Coordinates of C-alpha atoms in Angstrom, one line a residue:
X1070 CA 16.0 28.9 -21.7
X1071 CA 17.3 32.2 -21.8
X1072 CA 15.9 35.4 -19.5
X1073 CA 15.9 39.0 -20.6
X1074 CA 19.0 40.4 -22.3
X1075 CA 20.6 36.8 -23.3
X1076 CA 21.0 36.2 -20.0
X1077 CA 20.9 31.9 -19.2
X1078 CA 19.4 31.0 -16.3
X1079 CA 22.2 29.0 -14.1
X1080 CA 20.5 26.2 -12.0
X1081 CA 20.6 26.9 -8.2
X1082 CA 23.0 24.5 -5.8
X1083 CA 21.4 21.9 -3.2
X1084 CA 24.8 22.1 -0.9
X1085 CA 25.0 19.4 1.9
X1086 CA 26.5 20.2 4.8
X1087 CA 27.8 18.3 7.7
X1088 CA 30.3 19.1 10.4
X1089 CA 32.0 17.1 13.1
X1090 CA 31.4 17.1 16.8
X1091 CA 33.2 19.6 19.2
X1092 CA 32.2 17.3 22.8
X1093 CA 29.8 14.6 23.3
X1094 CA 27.0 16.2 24.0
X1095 CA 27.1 17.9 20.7
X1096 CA 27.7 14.4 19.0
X1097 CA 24.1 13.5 19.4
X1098 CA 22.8 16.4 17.4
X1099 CA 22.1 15.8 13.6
X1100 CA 24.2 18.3 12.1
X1101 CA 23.8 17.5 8.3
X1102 CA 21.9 20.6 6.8
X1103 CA 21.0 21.2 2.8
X1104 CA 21.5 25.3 1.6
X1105 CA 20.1 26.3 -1.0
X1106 CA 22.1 28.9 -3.0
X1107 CA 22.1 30.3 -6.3
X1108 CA 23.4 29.0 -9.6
X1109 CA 27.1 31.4 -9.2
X1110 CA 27.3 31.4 -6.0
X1111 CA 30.9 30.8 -4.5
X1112 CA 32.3 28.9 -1.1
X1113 CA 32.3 32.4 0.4
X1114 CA 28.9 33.1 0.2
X1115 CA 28.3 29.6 1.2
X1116 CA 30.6 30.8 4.4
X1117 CA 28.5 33.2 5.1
X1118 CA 25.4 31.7 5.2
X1119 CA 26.5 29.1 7.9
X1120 CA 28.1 32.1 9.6
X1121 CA 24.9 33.9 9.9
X1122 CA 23.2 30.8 10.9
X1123 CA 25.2 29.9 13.6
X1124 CA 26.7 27.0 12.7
X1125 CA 29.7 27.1 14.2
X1126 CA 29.3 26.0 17.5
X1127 CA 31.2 27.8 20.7
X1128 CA 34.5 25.2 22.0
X1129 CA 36.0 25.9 25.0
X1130 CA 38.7 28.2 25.0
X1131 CA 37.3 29.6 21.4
X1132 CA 40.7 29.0 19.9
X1133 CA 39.0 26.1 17.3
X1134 CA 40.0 25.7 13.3
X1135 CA 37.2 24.9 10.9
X1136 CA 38.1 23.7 7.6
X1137 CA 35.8 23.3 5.0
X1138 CA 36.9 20.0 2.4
X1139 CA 34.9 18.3 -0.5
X1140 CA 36.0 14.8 -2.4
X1141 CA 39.1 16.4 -4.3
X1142 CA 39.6 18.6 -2.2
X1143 CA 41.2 18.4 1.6
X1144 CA 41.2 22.2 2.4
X1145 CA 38.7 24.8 0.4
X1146 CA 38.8 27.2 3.5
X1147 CA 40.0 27.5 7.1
X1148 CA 37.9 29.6 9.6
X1149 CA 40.0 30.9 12.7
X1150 CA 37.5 31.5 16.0
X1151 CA 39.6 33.3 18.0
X1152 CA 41.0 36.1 15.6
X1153 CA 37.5 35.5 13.4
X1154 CA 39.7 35.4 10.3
X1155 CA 38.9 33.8 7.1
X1156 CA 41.5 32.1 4.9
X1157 CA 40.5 31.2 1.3
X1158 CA 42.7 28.3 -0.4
X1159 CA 41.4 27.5 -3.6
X1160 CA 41.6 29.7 -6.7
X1161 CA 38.5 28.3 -7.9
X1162 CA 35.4 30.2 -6.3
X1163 CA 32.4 28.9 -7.8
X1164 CA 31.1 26.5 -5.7
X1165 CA 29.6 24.6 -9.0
X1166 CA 33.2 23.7 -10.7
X1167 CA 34.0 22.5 -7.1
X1168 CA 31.1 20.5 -6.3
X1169 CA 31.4 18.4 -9.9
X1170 CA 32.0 15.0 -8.1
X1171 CA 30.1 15.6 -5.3
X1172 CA 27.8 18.1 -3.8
X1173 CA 28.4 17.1 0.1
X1174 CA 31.1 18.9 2.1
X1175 CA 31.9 18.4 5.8
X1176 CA 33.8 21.0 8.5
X1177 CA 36.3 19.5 9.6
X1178 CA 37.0 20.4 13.5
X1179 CA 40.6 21.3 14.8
X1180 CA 40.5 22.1 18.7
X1181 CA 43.4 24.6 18.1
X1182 CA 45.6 26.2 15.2
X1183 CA 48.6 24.2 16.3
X1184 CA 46.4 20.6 15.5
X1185 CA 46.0 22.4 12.2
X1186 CA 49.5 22.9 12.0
X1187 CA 50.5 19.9 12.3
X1188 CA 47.9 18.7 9.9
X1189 CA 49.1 20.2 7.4
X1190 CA 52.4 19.3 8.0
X1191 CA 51.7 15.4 7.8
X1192 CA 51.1 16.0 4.2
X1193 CA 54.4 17.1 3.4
X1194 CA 56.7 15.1 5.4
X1195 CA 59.9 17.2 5.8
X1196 CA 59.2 18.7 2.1
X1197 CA 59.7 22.5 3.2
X1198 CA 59.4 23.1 -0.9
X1199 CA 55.8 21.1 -1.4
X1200 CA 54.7 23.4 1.1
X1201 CA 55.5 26.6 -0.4
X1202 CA 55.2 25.5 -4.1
X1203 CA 50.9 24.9 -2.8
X1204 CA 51.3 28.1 -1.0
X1205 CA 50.7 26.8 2.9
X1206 CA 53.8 28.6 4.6
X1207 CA 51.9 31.6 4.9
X1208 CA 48.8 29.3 6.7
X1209 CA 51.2 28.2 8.9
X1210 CA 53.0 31.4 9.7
X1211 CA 49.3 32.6 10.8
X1212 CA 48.7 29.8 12.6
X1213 CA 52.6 30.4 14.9
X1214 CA 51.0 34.2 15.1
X1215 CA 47.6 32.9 16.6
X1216 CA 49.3 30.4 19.0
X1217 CA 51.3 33.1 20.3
X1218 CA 48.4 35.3 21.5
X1219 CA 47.8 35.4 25.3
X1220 CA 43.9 34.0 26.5
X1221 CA 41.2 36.1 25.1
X1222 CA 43.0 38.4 23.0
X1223 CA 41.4 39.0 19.7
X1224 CA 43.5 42.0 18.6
X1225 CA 45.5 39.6 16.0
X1226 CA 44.2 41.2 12.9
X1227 CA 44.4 45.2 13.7
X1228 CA 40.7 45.0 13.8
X1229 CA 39.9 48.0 15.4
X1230 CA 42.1 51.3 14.4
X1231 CA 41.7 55.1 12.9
X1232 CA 43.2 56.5 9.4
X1233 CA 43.4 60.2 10.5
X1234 CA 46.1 63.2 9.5
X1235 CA 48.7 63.4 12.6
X1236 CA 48.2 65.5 15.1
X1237 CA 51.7 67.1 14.4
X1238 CA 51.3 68.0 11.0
X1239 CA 47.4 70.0 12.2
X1240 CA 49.7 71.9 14.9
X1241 CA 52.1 73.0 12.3
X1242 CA 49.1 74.4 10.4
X1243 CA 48.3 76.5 13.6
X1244 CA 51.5 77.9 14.8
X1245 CA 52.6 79.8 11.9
X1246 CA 49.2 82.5 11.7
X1247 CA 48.4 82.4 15.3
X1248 CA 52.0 83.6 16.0
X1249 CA 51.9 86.0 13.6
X1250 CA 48.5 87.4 14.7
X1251 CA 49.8 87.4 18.1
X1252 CA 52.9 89.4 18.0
X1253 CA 51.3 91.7 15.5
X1254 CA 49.0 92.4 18.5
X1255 CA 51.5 92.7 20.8
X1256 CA 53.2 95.2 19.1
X1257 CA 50.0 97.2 18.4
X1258 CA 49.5 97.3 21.9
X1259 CA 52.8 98.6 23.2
X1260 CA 53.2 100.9 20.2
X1261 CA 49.7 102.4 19.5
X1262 CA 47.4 100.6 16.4
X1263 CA 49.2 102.7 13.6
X1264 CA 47.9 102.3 9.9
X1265 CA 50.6 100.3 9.1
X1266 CA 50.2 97.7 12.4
X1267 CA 46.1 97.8 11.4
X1268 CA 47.0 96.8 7.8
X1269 CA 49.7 94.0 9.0
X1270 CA 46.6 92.7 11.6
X1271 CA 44.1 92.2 8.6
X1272 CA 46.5 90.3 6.3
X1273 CA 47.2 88.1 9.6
X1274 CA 43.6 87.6 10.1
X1275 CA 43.4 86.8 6.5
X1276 CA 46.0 84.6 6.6
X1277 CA 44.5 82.9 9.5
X1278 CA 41.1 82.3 7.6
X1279 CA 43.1 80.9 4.9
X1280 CA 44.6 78.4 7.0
X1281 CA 41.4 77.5 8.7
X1282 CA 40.1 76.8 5.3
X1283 CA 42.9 75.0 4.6
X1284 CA 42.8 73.0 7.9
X1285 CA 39.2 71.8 8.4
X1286 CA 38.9 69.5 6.1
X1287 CA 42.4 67.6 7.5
X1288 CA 40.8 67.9 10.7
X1289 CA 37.4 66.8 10.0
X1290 CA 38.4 63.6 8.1
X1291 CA 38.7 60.1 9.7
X1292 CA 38.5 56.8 9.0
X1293 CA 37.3 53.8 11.8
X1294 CA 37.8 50.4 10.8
X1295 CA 36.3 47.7 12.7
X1296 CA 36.2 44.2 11.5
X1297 CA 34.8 44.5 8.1
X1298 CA 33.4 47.8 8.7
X1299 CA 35.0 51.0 7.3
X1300 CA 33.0 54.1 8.4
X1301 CA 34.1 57.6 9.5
X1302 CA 33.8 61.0 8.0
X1303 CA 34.7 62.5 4.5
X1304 CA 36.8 65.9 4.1
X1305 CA 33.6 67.5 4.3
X1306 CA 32.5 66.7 7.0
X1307 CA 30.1 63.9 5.6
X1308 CA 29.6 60.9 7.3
X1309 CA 29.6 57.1 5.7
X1310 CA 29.8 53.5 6.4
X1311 CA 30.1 50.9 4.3
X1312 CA 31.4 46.8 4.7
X1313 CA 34.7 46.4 2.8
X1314 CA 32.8 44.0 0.5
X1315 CA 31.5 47.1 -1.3
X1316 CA 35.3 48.1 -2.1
X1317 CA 35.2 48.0 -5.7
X1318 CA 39.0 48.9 -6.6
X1319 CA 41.9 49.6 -4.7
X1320 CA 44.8 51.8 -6.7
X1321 CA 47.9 52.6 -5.2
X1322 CA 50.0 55.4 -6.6
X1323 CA 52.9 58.2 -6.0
X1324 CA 53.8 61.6 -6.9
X1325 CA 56.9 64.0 -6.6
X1326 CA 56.1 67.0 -5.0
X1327 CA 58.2 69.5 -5.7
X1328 CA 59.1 72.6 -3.7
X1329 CA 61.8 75.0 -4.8
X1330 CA 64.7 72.9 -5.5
X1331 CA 63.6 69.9 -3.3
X1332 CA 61.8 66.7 -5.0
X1333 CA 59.7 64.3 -2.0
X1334 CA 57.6 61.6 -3.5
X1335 CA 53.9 61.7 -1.8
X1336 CA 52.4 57.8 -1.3
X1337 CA 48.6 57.6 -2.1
X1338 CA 46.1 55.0 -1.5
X1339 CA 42.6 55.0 -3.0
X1340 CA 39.7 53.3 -2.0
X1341 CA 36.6 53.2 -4.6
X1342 CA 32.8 51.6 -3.9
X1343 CA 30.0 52.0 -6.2
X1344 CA 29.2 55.9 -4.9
X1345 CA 32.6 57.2 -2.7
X1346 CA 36.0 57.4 -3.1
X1347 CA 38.8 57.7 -0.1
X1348 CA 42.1 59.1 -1.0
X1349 CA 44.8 58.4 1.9
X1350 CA 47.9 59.9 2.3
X1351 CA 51.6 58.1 4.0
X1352 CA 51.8 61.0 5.8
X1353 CA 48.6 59.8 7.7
X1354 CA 47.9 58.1 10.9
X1355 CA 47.1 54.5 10.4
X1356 CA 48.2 54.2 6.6
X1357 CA 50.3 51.2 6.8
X1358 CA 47.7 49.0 9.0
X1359 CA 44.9 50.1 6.3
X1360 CA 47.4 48.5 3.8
X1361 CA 47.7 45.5 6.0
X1362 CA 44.1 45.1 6.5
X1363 CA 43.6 45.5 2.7
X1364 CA 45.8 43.0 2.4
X1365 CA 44.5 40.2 4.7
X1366 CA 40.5 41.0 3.3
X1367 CA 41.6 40.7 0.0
X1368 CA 43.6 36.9 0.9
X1369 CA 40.5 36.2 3.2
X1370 CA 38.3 36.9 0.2
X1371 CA 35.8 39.7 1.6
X1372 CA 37.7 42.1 -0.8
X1373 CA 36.8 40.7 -4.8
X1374 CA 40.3 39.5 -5.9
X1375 CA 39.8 41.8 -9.1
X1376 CA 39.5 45.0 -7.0
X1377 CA 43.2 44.2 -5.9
X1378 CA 45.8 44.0 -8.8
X1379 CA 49.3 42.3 -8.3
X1380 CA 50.9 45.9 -8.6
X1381 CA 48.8 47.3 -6.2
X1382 CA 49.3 44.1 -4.3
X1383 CA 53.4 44.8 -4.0
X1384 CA 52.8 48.2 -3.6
X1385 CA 50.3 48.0 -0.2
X1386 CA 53.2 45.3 1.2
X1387 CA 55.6 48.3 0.8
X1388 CA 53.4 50.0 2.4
X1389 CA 52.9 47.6 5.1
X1390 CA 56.2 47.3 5.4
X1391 CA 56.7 51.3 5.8
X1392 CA 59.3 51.5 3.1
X1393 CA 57.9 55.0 2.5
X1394 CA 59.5 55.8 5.0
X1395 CA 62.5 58.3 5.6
X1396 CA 65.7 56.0 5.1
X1397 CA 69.1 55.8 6.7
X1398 CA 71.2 58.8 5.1
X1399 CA 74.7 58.0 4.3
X1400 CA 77.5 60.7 3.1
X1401 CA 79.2 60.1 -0.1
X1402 CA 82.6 60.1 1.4
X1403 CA 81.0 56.9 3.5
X1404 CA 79.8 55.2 0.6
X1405 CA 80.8 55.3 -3.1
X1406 CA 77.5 55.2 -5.6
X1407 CA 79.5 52.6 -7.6
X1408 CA 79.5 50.2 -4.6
X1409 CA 75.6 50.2 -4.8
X1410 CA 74.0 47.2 -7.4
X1411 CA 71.9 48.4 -9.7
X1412 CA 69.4 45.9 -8.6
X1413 CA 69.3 47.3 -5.2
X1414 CA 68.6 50.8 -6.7
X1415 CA 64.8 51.8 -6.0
X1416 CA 64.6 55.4 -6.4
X1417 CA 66.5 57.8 -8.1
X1418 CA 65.6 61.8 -7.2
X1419 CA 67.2 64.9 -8.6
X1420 CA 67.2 68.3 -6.6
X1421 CA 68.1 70.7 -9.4
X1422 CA 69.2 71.5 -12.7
X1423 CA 72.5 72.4 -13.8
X1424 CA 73.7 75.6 -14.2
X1425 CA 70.1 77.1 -13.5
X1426 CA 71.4 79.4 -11.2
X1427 CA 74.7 80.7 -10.1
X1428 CA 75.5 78.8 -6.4
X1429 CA 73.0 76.8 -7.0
X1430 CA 74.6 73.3 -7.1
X1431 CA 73.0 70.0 -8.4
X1432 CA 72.2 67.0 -6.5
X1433 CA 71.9 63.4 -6.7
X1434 CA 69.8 61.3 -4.5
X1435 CA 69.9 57.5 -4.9
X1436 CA 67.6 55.5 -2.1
X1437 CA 67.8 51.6 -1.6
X1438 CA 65.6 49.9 0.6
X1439 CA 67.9 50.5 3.4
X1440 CA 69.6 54.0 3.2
X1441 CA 69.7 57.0 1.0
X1442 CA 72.7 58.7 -0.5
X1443 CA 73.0 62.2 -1.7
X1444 CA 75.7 63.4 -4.0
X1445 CA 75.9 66.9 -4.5
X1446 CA 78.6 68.5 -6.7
X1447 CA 80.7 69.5 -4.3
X1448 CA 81.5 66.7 -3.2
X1449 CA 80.9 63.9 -5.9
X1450 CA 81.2 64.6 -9.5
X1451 CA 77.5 64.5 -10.7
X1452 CA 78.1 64.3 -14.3
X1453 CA 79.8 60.7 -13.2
X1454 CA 76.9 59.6 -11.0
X1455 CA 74.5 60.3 -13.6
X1456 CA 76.6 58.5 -16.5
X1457 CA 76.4 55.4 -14.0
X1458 CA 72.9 56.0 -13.4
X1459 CA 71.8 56.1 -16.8
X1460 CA 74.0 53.2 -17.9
X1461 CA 72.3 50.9 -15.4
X1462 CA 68.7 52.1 -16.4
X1463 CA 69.0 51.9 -20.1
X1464 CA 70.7 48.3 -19.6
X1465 CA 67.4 47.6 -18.0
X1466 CA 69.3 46.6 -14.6
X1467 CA 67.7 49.5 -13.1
X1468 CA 64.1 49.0 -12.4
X1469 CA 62.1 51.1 -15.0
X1470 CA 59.5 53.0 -12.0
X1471 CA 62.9 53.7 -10.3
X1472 CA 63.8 56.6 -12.3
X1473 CA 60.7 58.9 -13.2
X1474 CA 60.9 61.1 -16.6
X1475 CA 61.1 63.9 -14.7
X1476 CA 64.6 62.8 -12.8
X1477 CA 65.8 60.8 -15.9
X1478 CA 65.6 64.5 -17.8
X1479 CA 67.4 65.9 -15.2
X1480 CA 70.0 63.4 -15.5
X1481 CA 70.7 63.7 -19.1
X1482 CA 71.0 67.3 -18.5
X1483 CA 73.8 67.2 -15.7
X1484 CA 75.4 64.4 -18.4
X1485 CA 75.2 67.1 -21.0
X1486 CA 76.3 70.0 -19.6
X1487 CA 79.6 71.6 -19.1
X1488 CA 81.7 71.3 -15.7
X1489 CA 81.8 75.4 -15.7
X1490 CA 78.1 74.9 -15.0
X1491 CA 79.1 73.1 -11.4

């Protein structure tokens, strides 16, 4: 029968439920229980129904494992008390596809994540492969992390922390017009309020208005995340909150910001919901643990797996990982650019065009995940380095996002142009 718009009607789900016992006590209690959900309804809702229910009962220690299984199906998820941390296993959501044979599921009760453990490693026997070909190392590798926690303490999954511009980078905002309006006043002070110290004073005060303008909004933005909560203030000073189920898509992307004859790459991170958007910065406090959290919501399933994509994916574990970060610099007469795979190549910068100015010399800078080296004309032949470079990108050994149009231009035109120009 179909509704409005073509739209089939799916049947709802009758879901029996029944868990094991956690003491004696608790093994007298009936615990079978029948939800009622709707037709597309997946084991994470069904999660957080029992959730909100209570369900779960309270073990001693609160260190227990709950694992949801099905007939097929030894493991659909696993539900970590102490760190309250979800852990989807299946691919398959809908709780429909999984409930073809039957439609009665129990919750399996492990007293701590090292019984889990070795749960899971009874069914692989010594077969380190099986385990991560069905994708359990990282299960296990959480449950090592939980086991190593101390009594009581929750603070396994960053679940409290602030996204916020440093405190450094505000004071450098500051210094600059507040000096200059000081010493301007100063001056005007020991040597009378001339026309020409008056005028100087205004275009400080200007300048300082500027800045403040500039300023507020880095000083009024914030970010609070808390469990599953992301609230805080906007760069206008409007407040929000919102669960991170609402997160919609996640994008991550970078651009070159150039100054003069010096190229940085800048490391974004948006976050979209129905009505908001939240641009983040690397240069801000708490970027790499927003990328972790991302992460783990998106594996626990409170993010929609869509919102995530498996670009965006790598690039928020580089982020994790703080690869953004400044590198190791190493000379050239260190290290020769030949020496360097291609395949360990990840970025490629250039600082400046050849010949565009007299003394002004071009430069080379090739960063690996480890180091960075520069090569400027002086001392390394550029035209050379950016043959090599070249060679390795257009052979494909060189990663394609390594070397942006804007560098690989620059390169062809240090390859072009004539050694006079050095």
């Amino acid at each position: 029968m179909k509704q409005l718009f073509g739209r089939s009607r799916i049947p709802a789900l009758e879901i029996v439920v029944d868990r094991d016992s956690v003491c004696p006590e608790d093994a007298a209690a009936n615990h079978r229980r029948q939800v009622s959900l709707p037709g597309d309804a997946t084991y994470q809702d069904l999660f957080r129904i029992l959730k909100k229910q209570a369900y779960f009962p309270k073990a001693a220690g609160n260190n227990a494992v709950w694992v949801l299984t099905a007939k097929g199906h030894d493991c659909i998820f696993s539900y970590y008390t102490k760190t309250d941390r979800f852990f989807a296993e299946l691919l398959e959501k809908e709780l429909r596809k999984l409930c073809e044979k039957s439609q009665e599921m129990v919750l399996k009760y492990y007293e701590s994540p090292e019984a889990w453990k070795k749960e899971i490693q009874s069914w692989y026997p010594g077969d380190t492969y099986g385990l991560w070909r069905d994708g359990w190392l990282t299960e296990l590798e959480y449950c090592d992390r939980v086991m190593s926690l101390g009594p009581g303490k929750r603070g396994m999954e960053k679940a409290a922390f602030e996204i916020s511009y440093s405190r450094l980078s505000i004071a450098g905002w500051i210094v600059l017009p507040l000096s200059l309006t000081v010493i301007t006043v100063l001056y005007g002070l020991s040597a009378g309020f001339t026309q020409e110290i008056r005028c100087t004073l205004w275009i400080a005060l200007i300048y300082c208005l500027m800045t403040a303008a500039a300023l507020i909004p880095r000083m009024l933005f914030r970010i609070k995340v808390s469990r599953s909560t992301l609230e805080g203030r906007t760069r206008s000073g409007k407040r929000f909150s919102f669960p991170c189920s609402k997160i919609s898509r996640v994008f991550c992307s970078k651009e070159m910001l150039h100054h003069k004859a010096i190229s940085a790459p800048v490391y974004y991170l948006t976050i979209k919901t129905k009505d908001r958007t939240l641009k983040l910065e690397h240069s801000m406090k708490g970027f790499s643990e927003m990328a972790e959290y991302l992460l783990n919501q998106c594996q626990a399933g409170q993010i929609d797996r869509r919102a995530v994509s498996n670009t965006c994916k790598e690039a928020l574990t580089s982020y994790k990982k703080r690869d953004y970060q400044m590198k190791k610099r190493v000379k050239a007469t260190e290290l020769s650019y030949t020496s360097i795979p291609y395949g360990q190549i990840t970025h490629v910068y250039c600082t400046a065009k050849a010949g565009s100015r007299p003394g002004h010399r071009p430069s080379i800078t090739i960063h690996t995940r480890d180091f960075q080296l520069a090569l400027k004309s002086g001392a390394t032949d550029c035209r050379e380095a950016a043959a090599y470079l070249l060679a390795g990108y257009e052979s494909g050994e060189i990663a394609t996002s390594a070397i942006a149009p804007f560098s690989r231009k620059k390169l062809h035109d240090m390859l072009n142009s004539k050694p006079a120009s050095y």
